[in-house]
Tab-separated table of C-alpha atoms and ligand atoms in Angstrom:
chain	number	residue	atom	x	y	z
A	1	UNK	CA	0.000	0.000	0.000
A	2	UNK	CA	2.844	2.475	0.956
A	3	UNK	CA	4.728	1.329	-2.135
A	4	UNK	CA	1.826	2.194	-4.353
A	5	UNK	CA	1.364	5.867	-2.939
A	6	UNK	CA	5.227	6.646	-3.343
A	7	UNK	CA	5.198	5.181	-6.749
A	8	UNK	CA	1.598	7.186	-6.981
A	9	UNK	CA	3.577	10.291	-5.990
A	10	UNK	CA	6.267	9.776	-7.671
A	11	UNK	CA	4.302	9.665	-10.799
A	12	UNK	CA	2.068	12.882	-10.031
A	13	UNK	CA	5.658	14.274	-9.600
A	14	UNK	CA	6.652	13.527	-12.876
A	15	UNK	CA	3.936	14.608	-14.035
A	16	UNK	CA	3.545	17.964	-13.123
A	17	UNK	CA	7.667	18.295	-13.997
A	18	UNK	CA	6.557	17.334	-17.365
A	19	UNK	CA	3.841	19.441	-17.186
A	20	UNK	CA	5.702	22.638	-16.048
A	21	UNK	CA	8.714	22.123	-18.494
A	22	UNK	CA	6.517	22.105	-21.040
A	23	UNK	CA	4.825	24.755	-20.321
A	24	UNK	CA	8.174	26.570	-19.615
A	25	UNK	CA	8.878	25.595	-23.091
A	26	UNK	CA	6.081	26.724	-24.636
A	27	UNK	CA	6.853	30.177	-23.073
A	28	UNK	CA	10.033	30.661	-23.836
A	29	UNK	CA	8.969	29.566	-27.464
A	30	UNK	CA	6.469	32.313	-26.990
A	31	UNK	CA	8.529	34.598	-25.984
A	32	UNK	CA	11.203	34.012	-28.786
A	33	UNK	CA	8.848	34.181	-31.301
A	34	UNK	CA	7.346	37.295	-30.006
A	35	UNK	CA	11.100	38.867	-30.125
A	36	UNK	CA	11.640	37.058	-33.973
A	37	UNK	CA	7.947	38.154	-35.120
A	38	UNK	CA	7.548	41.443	-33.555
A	39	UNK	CA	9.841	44.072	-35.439
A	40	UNK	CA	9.261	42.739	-39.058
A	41	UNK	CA	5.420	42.559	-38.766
A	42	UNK	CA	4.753	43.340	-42.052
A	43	UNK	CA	7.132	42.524	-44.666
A	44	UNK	CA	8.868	45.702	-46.513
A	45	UNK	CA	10.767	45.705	-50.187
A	46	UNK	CA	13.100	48.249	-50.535
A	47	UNK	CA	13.481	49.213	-54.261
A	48	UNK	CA	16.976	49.504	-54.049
A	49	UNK	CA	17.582	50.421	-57.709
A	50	UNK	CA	14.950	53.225	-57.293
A	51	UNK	CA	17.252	54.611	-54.378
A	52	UNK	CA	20.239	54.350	-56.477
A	53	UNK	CA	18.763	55.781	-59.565
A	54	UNK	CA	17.160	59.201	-57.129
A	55	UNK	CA	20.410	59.297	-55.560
A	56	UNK	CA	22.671	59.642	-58.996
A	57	UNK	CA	20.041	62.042	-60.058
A	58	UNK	CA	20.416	64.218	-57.120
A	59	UNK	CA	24.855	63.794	-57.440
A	60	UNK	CA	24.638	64.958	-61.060
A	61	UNK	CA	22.196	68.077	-59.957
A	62	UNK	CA	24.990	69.106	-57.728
A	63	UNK	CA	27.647	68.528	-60.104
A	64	UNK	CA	25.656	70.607	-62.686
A	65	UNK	CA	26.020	73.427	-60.193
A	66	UNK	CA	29.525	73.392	-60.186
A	67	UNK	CA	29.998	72.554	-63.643
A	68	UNK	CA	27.553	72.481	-66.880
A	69	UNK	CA	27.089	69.430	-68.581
A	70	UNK	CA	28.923	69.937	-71.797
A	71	UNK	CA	32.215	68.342	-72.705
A	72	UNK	CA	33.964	71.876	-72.724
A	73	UNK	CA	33.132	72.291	-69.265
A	74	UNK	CA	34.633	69.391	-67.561
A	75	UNK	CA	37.658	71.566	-68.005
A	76	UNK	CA	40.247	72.436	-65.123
A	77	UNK	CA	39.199	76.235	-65.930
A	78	UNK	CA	35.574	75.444	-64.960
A	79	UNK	CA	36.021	74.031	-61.529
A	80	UNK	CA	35.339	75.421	-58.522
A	81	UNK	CA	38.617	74.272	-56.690
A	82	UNK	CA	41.955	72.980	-58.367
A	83	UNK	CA	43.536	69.269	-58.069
A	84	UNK	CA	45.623	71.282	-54.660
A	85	UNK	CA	42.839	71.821	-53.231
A	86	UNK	CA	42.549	75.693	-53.497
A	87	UNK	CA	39.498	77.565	-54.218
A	88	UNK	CA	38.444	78.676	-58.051
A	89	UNK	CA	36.827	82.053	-57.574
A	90	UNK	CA	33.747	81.994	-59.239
A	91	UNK	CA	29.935	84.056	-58.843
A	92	UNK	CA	27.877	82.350	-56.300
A	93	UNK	CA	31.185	80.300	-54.487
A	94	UNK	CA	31.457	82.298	-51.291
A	95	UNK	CA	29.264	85.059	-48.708
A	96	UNK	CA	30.719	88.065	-48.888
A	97	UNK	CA	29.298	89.298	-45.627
A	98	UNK	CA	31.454	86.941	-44.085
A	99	UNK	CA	34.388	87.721	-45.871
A	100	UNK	CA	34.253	91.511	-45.822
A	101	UNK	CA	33.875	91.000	-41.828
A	102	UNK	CA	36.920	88.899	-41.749
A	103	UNK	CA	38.491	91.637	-43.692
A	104	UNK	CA	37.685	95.041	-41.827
A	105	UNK	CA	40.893	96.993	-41.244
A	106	UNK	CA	42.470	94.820	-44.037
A	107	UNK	CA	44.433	96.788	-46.207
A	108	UNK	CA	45.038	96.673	-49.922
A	109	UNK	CA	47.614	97.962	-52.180
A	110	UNK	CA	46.595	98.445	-56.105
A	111	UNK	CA	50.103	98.598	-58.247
A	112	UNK	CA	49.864	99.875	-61.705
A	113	UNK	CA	52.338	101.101	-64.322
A	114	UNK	CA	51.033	104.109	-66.618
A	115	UNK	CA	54.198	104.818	-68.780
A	116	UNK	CA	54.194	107.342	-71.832
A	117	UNK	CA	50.910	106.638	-74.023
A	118	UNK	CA	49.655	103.934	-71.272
A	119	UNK	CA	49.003	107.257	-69.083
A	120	UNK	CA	45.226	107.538	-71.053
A	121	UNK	CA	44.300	104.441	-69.056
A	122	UNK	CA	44.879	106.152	-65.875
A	123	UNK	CA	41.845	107.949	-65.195
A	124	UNK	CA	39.497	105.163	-66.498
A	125	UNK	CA	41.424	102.704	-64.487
A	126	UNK	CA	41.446	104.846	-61.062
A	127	UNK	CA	37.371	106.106	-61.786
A	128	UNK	CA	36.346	101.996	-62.078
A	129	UNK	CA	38.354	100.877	-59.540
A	130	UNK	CA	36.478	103.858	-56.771
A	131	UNK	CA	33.873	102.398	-58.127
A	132	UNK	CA	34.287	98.320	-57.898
A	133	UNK	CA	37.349	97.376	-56.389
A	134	UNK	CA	37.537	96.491	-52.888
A	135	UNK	CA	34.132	99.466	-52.101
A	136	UNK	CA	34.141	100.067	-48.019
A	137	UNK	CA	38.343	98.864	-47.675
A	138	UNK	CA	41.358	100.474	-47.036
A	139	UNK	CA	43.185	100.873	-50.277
A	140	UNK	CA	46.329	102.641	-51.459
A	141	UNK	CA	47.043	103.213	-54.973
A	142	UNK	CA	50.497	102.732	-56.006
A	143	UNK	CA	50.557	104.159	-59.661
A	144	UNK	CA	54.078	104.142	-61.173
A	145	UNK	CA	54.415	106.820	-64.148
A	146	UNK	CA	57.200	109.275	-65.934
A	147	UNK	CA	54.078	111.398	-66.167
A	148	UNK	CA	53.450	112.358	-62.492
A	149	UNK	CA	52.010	116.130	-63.593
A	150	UNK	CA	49.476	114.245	-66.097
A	151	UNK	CA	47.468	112.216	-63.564
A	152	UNK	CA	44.039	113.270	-62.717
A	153	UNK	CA	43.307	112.005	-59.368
A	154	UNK	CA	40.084	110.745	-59.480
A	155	UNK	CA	37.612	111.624	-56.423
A	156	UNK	CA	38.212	109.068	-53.517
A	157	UNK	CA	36.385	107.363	-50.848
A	158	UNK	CA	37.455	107.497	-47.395
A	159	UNK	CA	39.961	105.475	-46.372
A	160	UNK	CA	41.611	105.263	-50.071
A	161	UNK	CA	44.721	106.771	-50.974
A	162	UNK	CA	46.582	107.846	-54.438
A	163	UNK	CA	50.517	107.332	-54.356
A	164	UNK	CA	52.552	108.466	-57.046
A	165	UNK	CA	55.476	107.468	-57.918
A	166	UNK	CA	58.120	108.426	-60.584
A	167	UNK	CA	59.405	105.459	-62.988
A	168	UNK	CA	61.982	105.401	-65.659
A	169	UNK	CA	60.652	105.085	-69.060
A	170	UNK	CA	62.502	102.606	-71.129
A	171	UNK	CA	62.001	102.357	-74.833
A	172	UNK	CA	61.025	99.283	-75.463
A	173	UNK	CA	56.822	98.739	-73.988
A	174	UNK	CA	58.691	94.948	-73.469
A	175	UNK	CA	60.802	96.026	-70.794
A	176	UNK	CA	58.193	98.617	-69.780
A	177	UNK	CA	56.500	95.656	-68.713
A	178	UNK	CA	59.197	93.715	-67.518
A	179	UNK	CA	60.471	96.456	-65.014
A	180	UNK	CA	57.294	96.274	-63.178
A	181	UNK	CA	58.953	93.203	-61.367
A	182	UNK	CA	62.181	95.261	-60.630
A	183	UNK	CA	60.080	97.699	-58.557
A	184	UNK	CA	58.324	95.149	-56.963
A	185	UNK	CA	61.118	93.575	-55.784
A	186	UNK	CA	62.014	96.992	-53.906
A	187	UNK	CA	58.882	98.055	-52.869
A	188	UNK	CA	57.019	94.887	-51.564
A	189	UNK	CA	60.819	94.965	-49.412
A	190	UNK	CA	61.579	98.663	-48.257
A	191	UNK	CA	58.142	100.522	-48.325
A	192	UNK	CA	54.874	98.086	-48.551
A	193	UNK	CA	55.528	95.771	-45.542
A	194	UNK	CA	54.398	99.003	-43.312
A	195	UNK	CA	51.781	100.323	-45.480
A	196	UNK	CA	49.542	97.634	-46.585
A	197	UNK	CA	48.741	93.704	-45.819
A	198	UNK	CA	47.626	92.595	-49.425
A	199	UNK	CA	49.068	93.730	-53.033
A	200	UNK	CA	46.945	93.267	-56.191
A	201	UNK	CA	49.459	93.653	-59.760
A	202	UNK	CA	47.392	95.010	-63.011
A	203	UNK	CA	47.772	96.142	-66.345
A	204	UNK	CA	46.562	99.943	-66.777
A	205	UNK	CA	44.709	99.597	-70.168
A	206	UNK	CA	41.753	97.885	-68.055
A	207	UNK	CA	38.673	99.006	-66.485
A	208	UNK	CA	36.708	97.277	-63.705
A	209	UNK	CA	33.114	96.897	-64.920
A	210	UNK	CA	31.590	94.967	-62.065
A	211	UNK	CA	32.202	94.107	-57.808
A	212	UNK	CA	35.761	93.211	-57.097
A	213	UNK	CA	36.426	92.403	-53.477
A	214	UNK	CA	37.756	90.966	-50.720
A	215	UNK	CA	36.922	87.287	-52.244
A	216	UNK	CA	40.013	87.983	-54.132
A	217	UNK	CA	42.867	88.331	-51.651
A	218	UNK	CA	44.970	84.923	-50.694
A	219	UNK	CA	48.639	83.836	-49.658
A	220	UNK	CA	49.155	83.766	-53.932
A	221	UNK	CA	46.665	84.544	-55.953
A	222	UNK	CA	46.476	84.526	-59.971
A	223	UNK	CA	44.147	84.856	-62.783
A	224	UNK	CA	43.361	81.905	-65.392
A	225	UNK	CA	43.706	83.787	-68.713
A	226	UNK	CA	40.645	84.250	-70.311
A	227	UNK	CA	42.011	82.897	-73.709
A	228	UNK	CA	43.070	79.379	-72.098
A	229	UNK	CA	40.537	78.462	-69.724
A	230	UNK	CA	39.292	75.860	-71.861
A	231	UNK	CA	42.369	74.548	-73.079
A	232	UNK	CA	44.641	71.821	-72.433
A	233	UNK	CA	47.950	72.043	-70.946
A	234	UNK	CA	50.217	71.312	-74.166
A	235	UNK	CA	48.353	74.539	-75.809
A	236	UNK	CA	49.429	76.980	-73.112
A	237	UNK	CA	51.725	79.740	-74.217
A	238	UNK	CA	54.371	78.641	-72.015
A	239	UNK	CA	58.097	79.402	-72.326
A	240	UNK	CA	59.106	76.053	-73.771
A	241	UNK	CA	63.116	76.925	-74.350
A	242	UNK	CA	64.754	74.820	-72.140
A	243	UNK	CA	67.891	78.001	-72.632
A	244	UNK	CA	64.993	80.473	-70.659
A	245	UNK	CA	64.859	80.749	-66.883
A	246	UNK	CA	60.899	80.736	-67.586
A	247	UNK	CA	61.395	77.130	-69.438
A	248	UNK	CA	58.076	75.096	-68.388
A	249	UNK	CA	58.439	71.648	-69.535
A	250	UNK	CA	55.776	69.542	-71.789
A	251	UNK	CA	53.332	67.483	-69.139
A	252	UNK	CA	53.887	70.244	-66.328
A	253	UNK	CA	51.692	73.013	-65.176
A	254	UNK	CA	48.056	73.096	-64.780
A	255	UNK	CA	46.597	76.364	-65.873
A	256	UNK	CA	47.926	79.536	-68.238
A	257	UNK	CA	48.056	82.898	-65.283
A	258	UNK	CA	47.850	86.400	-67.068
A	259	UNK	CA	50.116	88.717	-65.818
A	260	UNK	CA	47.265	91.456	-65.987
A	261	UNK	CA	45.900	90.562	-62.475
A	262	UNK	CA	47.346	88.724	-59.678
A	263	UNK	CA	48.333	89.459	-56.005
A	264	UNK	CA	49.206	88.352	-52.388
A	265	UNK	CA	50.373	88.935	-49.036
A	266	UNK	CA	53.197	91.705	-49.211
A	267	UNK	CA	55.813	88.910	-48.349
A	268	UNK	CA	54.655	86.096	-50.997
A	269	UNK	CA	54.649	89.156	-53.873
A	270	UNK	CA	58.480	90.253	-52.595
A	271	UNK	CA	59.533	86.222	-53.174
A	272	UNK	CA	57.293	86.009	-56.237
A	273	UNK	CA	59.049	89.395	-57.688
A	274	UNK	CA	62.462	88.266	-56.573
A	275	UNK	CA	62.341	84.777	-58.521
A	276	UNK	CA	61.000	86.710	-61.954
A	277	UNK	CA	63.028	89.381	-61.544
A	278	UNK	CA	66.275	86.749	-61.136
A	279	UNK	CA	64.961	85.114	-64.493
A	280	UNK	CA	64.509	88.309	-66.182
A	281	UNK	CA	68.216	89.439	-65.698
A	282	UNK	CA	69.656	85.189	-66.347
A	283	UNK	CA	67.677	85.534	-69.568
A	284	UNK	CA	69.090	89.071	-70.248
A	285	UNK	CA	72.644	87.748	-69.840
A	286	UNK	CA	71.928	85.060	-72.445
A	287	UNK	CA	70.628	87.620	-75.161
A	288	UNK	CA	67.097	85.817	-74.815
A	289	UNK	CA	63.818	87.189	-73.607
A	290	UNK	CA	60.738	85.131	-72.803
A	291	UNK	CA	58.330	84.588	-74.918
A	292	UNK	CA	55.880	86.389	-73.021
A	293	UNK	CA	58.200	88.500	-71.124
A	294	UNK	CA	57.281	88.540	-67.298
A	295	UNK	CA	54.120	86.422	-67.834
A	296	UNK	CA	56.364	83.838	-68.882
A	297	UNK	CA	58.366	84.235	-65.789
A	298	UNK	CA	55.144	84.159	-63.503
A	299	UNK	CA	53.883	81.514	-65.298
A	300	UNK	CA	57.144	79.285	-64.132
A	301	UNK	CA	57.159	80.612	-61.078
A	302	UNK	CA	53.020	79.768	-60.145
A	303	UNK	CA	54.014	76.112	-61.629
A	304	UNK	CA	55.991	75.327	-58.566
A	305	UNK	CA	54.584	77.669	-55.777
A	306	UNK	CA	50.847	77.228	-56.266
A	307	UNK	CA	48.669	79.779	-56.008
A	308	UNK	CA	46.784	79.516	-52.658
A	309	UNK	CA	43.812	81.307	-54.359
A	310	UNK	CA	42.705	81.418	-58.649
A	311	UNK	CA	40.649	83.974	-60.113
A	312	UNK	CA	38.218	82.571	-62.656
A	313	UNK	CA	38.239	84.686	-65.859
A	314	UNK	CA	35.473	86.509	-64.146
A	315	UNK	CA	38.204	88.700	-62.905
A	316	UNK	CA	40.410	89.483	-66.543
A	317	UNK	CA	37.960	89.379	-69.455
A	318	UNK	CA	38.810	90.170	-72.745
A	319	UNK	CA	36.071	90.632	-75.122
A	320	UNK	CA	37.926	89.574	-78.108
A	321	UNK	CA	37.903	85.676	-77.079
A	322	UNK	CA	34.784	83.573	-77.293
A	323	UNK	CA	32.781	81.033	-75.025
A	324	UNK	CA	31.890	84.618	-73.023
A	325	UNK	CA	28.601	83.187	-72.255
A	326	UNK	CA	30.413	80.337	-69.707
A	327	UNK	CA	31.330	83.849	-67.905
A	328	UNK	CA	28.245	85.259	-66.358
A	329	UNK	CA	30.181	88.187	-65.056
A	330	UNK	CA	33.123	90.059	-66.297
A	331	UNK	CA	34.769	92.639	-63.678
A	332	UNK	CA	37.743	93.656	-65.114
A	333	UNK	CA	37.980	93.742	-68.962
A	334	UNK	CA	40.539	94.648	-71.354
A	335	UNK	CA	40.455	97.434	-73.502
A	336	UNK	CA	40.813	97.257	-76.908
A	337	UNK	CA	43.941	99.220	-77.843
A	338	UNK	CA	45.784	99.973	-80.904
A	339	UNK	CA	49.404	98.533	-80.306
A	340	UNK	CA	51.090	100.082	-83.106
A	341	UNK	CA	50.046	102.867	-82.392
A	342	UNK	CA	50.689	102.945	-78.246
A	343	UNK	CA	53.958	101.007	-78.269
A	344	UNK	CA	55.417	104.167	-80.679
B	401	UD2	C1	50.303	91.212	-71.951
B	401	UD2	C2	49.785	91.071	-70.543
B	401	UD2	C3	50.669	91.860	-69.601
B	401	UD2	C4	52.117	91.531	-69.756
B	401	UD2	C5	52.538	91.656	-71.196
B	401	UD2	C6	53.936	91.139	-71.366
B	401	UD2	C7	47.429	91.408	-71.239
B	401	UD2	C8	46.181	92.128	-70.944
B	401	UD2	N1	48.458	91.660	-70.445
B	401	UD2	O1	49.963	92.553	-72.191
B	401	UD2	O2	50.249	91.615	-68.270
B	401	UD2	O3	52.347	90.206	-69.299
B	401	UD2	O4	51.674	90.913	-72.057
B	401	UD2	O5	54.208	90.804	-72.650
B	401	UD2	O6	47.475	90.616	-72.151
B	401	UD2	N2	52.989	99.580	-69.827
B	401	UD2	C9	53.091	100.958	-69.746
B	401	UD2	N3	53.681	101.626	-70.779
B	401	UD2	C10	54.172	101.013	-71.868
B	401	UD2	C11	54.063	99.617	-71.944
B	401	UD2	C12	53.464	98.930	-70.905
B	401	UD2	O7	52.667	101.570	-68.788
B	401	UD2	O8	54.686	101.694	-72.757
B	401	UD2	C13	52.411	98.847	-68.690
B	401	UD2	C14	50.909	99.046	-68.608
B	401	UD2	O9	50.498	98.952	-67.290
B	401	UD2	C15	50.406	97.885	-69.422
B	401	UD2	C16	51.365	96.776	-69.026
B	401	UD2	O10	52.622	97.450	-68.880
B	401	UD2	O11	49.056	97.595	-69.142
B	401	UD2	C17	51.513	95.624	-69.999
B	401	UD2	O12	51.787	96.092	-71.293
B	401	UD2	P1	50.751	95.857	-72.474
B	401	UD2	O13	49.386	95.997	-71.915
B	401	UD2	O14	51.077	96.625	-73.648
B	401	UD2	O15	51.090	94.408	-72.846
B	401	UD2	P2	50.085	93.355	-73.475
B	401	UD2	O16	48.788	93.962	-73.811
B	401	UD2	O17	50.757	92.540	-74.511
């Protein structure tokens, strides 16, 4: 009797262990099922080729912004920053509230050379740039002339101020040219360190037709010529005499710089001066001049110090070269001048 109610127990025992495990099982099955089910309830499909397709749409948007879709414009002139990484000035590519904040108290220096018959630029030169260059800065004028009584100062803004300066006039409108980088190299040493913080370098037979400002001033700074910002390397107008000091080898350099219109901290213009003024006398000593005189030597020298900063041809337009409607605006445009005539 006692052996039947132990093996009666034993049994209910088991039983109920059987019973609880499972239901323990059960649960926990439950439970994981709950966890498995619960965050994919219904069944999505992503369309991931959809996804891809809006999202290539929306890259080559923003790539139209920066550059148009034609073959042309996938040049190097076009971009909005070069393969060093500095900035392509072009409309639209920076706030200039910020930038004229950063800049108040900055001050510029303007250099120009108005030489025998290149002294009729002057006043056209001096009225534009009141008008567009660098409106609300500190600017100083550093005009360079064997004309000093001829200059008609044109009426100034605060804070702007007219030097003039006396300057040998050599025969030849070549070395008129070339001695701009002379003076530079004794001016951006002795007398601009003190005066100014910035210098921008121009040609005189200009005129600035729209807003040039702050956005322009950089370390180095130079201007892709307006002729060349479409073309390849190999049809640059480099020096390509390997007897020149302003040799550029095939395969090297990335744009072509016009001398009309670059600029940079005082310091970076004295080195830049020095180096073209050193391969302006070499060449001398040879008999040779470069083929495009001082360009030629800038040109070298922006080759292997690159400019921190590049001017879209925005900022030197001439009005003689096509593909003007890539250009929405044109600031500072050459005239149209009879050389024959000038040079004499
Ligand atoms: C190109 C470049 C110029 C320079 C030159 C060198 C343009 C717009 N400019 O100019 O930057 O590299 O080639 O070959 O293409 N000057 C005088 N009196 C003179 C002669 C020259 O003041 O008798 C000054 C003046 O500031 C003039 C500058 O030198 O703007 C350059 O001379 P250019 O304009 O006659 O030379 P150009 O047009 O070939």
């Amino acid at each position: 009797m006692l052996e039947n109610w132990r093996y009666m127990l034993i049994f209910r025992s088991s039983v109920f262990g059987i019973l609880v495990i499972f239901m323990l099982l059960m649960m926990g099955f439950w439970v994981q099922k709950e966890n498995v089910v619960f965050p994919y309830k219904n069944e999505q499909t992503i369309d991931w080729s959809k996804t891809v397709a809006e999202k290539s749409k929306e890259l080559e948007q923003c790539e139209k912004k920066l550059l148009s879709n034609t073959a042309e414009n996938k040049s190097m002139g076009l971009n909005t920053l070069t393969p060093w990484l500095a900035p392509i000035v072009w409309d639209g590519t920076y706030d200039l509230s910020i930038l004229d904040k950063q800049h108040s108290g900055t001050r510029i220096g303007l250099f120009v050379f108005a030489v025998k018959k290149y002294i009729r630029f002057l006043q056209l030169f001096l009225e534009s740039a009141e008008r567009y260059f660098m409106v609300g800065h500190k600017v100083t004028y550093y005009v360079f002339t064997d004309k000093v009584d001829e200059v008609v100062k044109p009426k100034m803004a605060d804070g702007r101020i007219l030097q003039l300066h006396n300057v040998v006039a050599d025969q030849r409108w070549q070395d008129v040219s070339m001695r701009r980088m002379e003076i530079l190299t004794v001016y951006t040493k002795e007398y601009m360190p003190s005066e100014i913080d910035y210098l921008v370098c121009a040609d005189v037979d200009m005129v600035f037709t729209d807003h040039v400002g702050v956005e322009i001033l950089g370390d180095l700074v130079a201007t892709i010529h307006p002729g060349y910002f479409l073309s390849e390397p190999e049809s640059f107008t480099y020096e390509r005499r390997p007897i020149s000091a302003a040799y550029i080898p095939d395969g090297e350099g990335d744009f072509y710089y016009m001398a009309a219109f670059y600029g940079g901290k005082v310091d970076e213009i004295y080195k830049l001066s020095v180096a073209c003024q050193n391969g302006i006398i070499e060449d001398k000593k040879k008999n040779i001049e470069a083929v495009w005189q001082e360009e030629s030597h800038l040109n070298r020298y922006l080759v292997y110090n690159k400019p921190t900063k590049v001017l879209s041809p925005e900022y030197l337009w001439d009005t003689n070269v096509p593909y003007g409607d890539l250009v929405k605006k044109k600031r500072f445009v050459i005239l149209n001048k009879n050389n024959q005539e000038i040079r004499n």
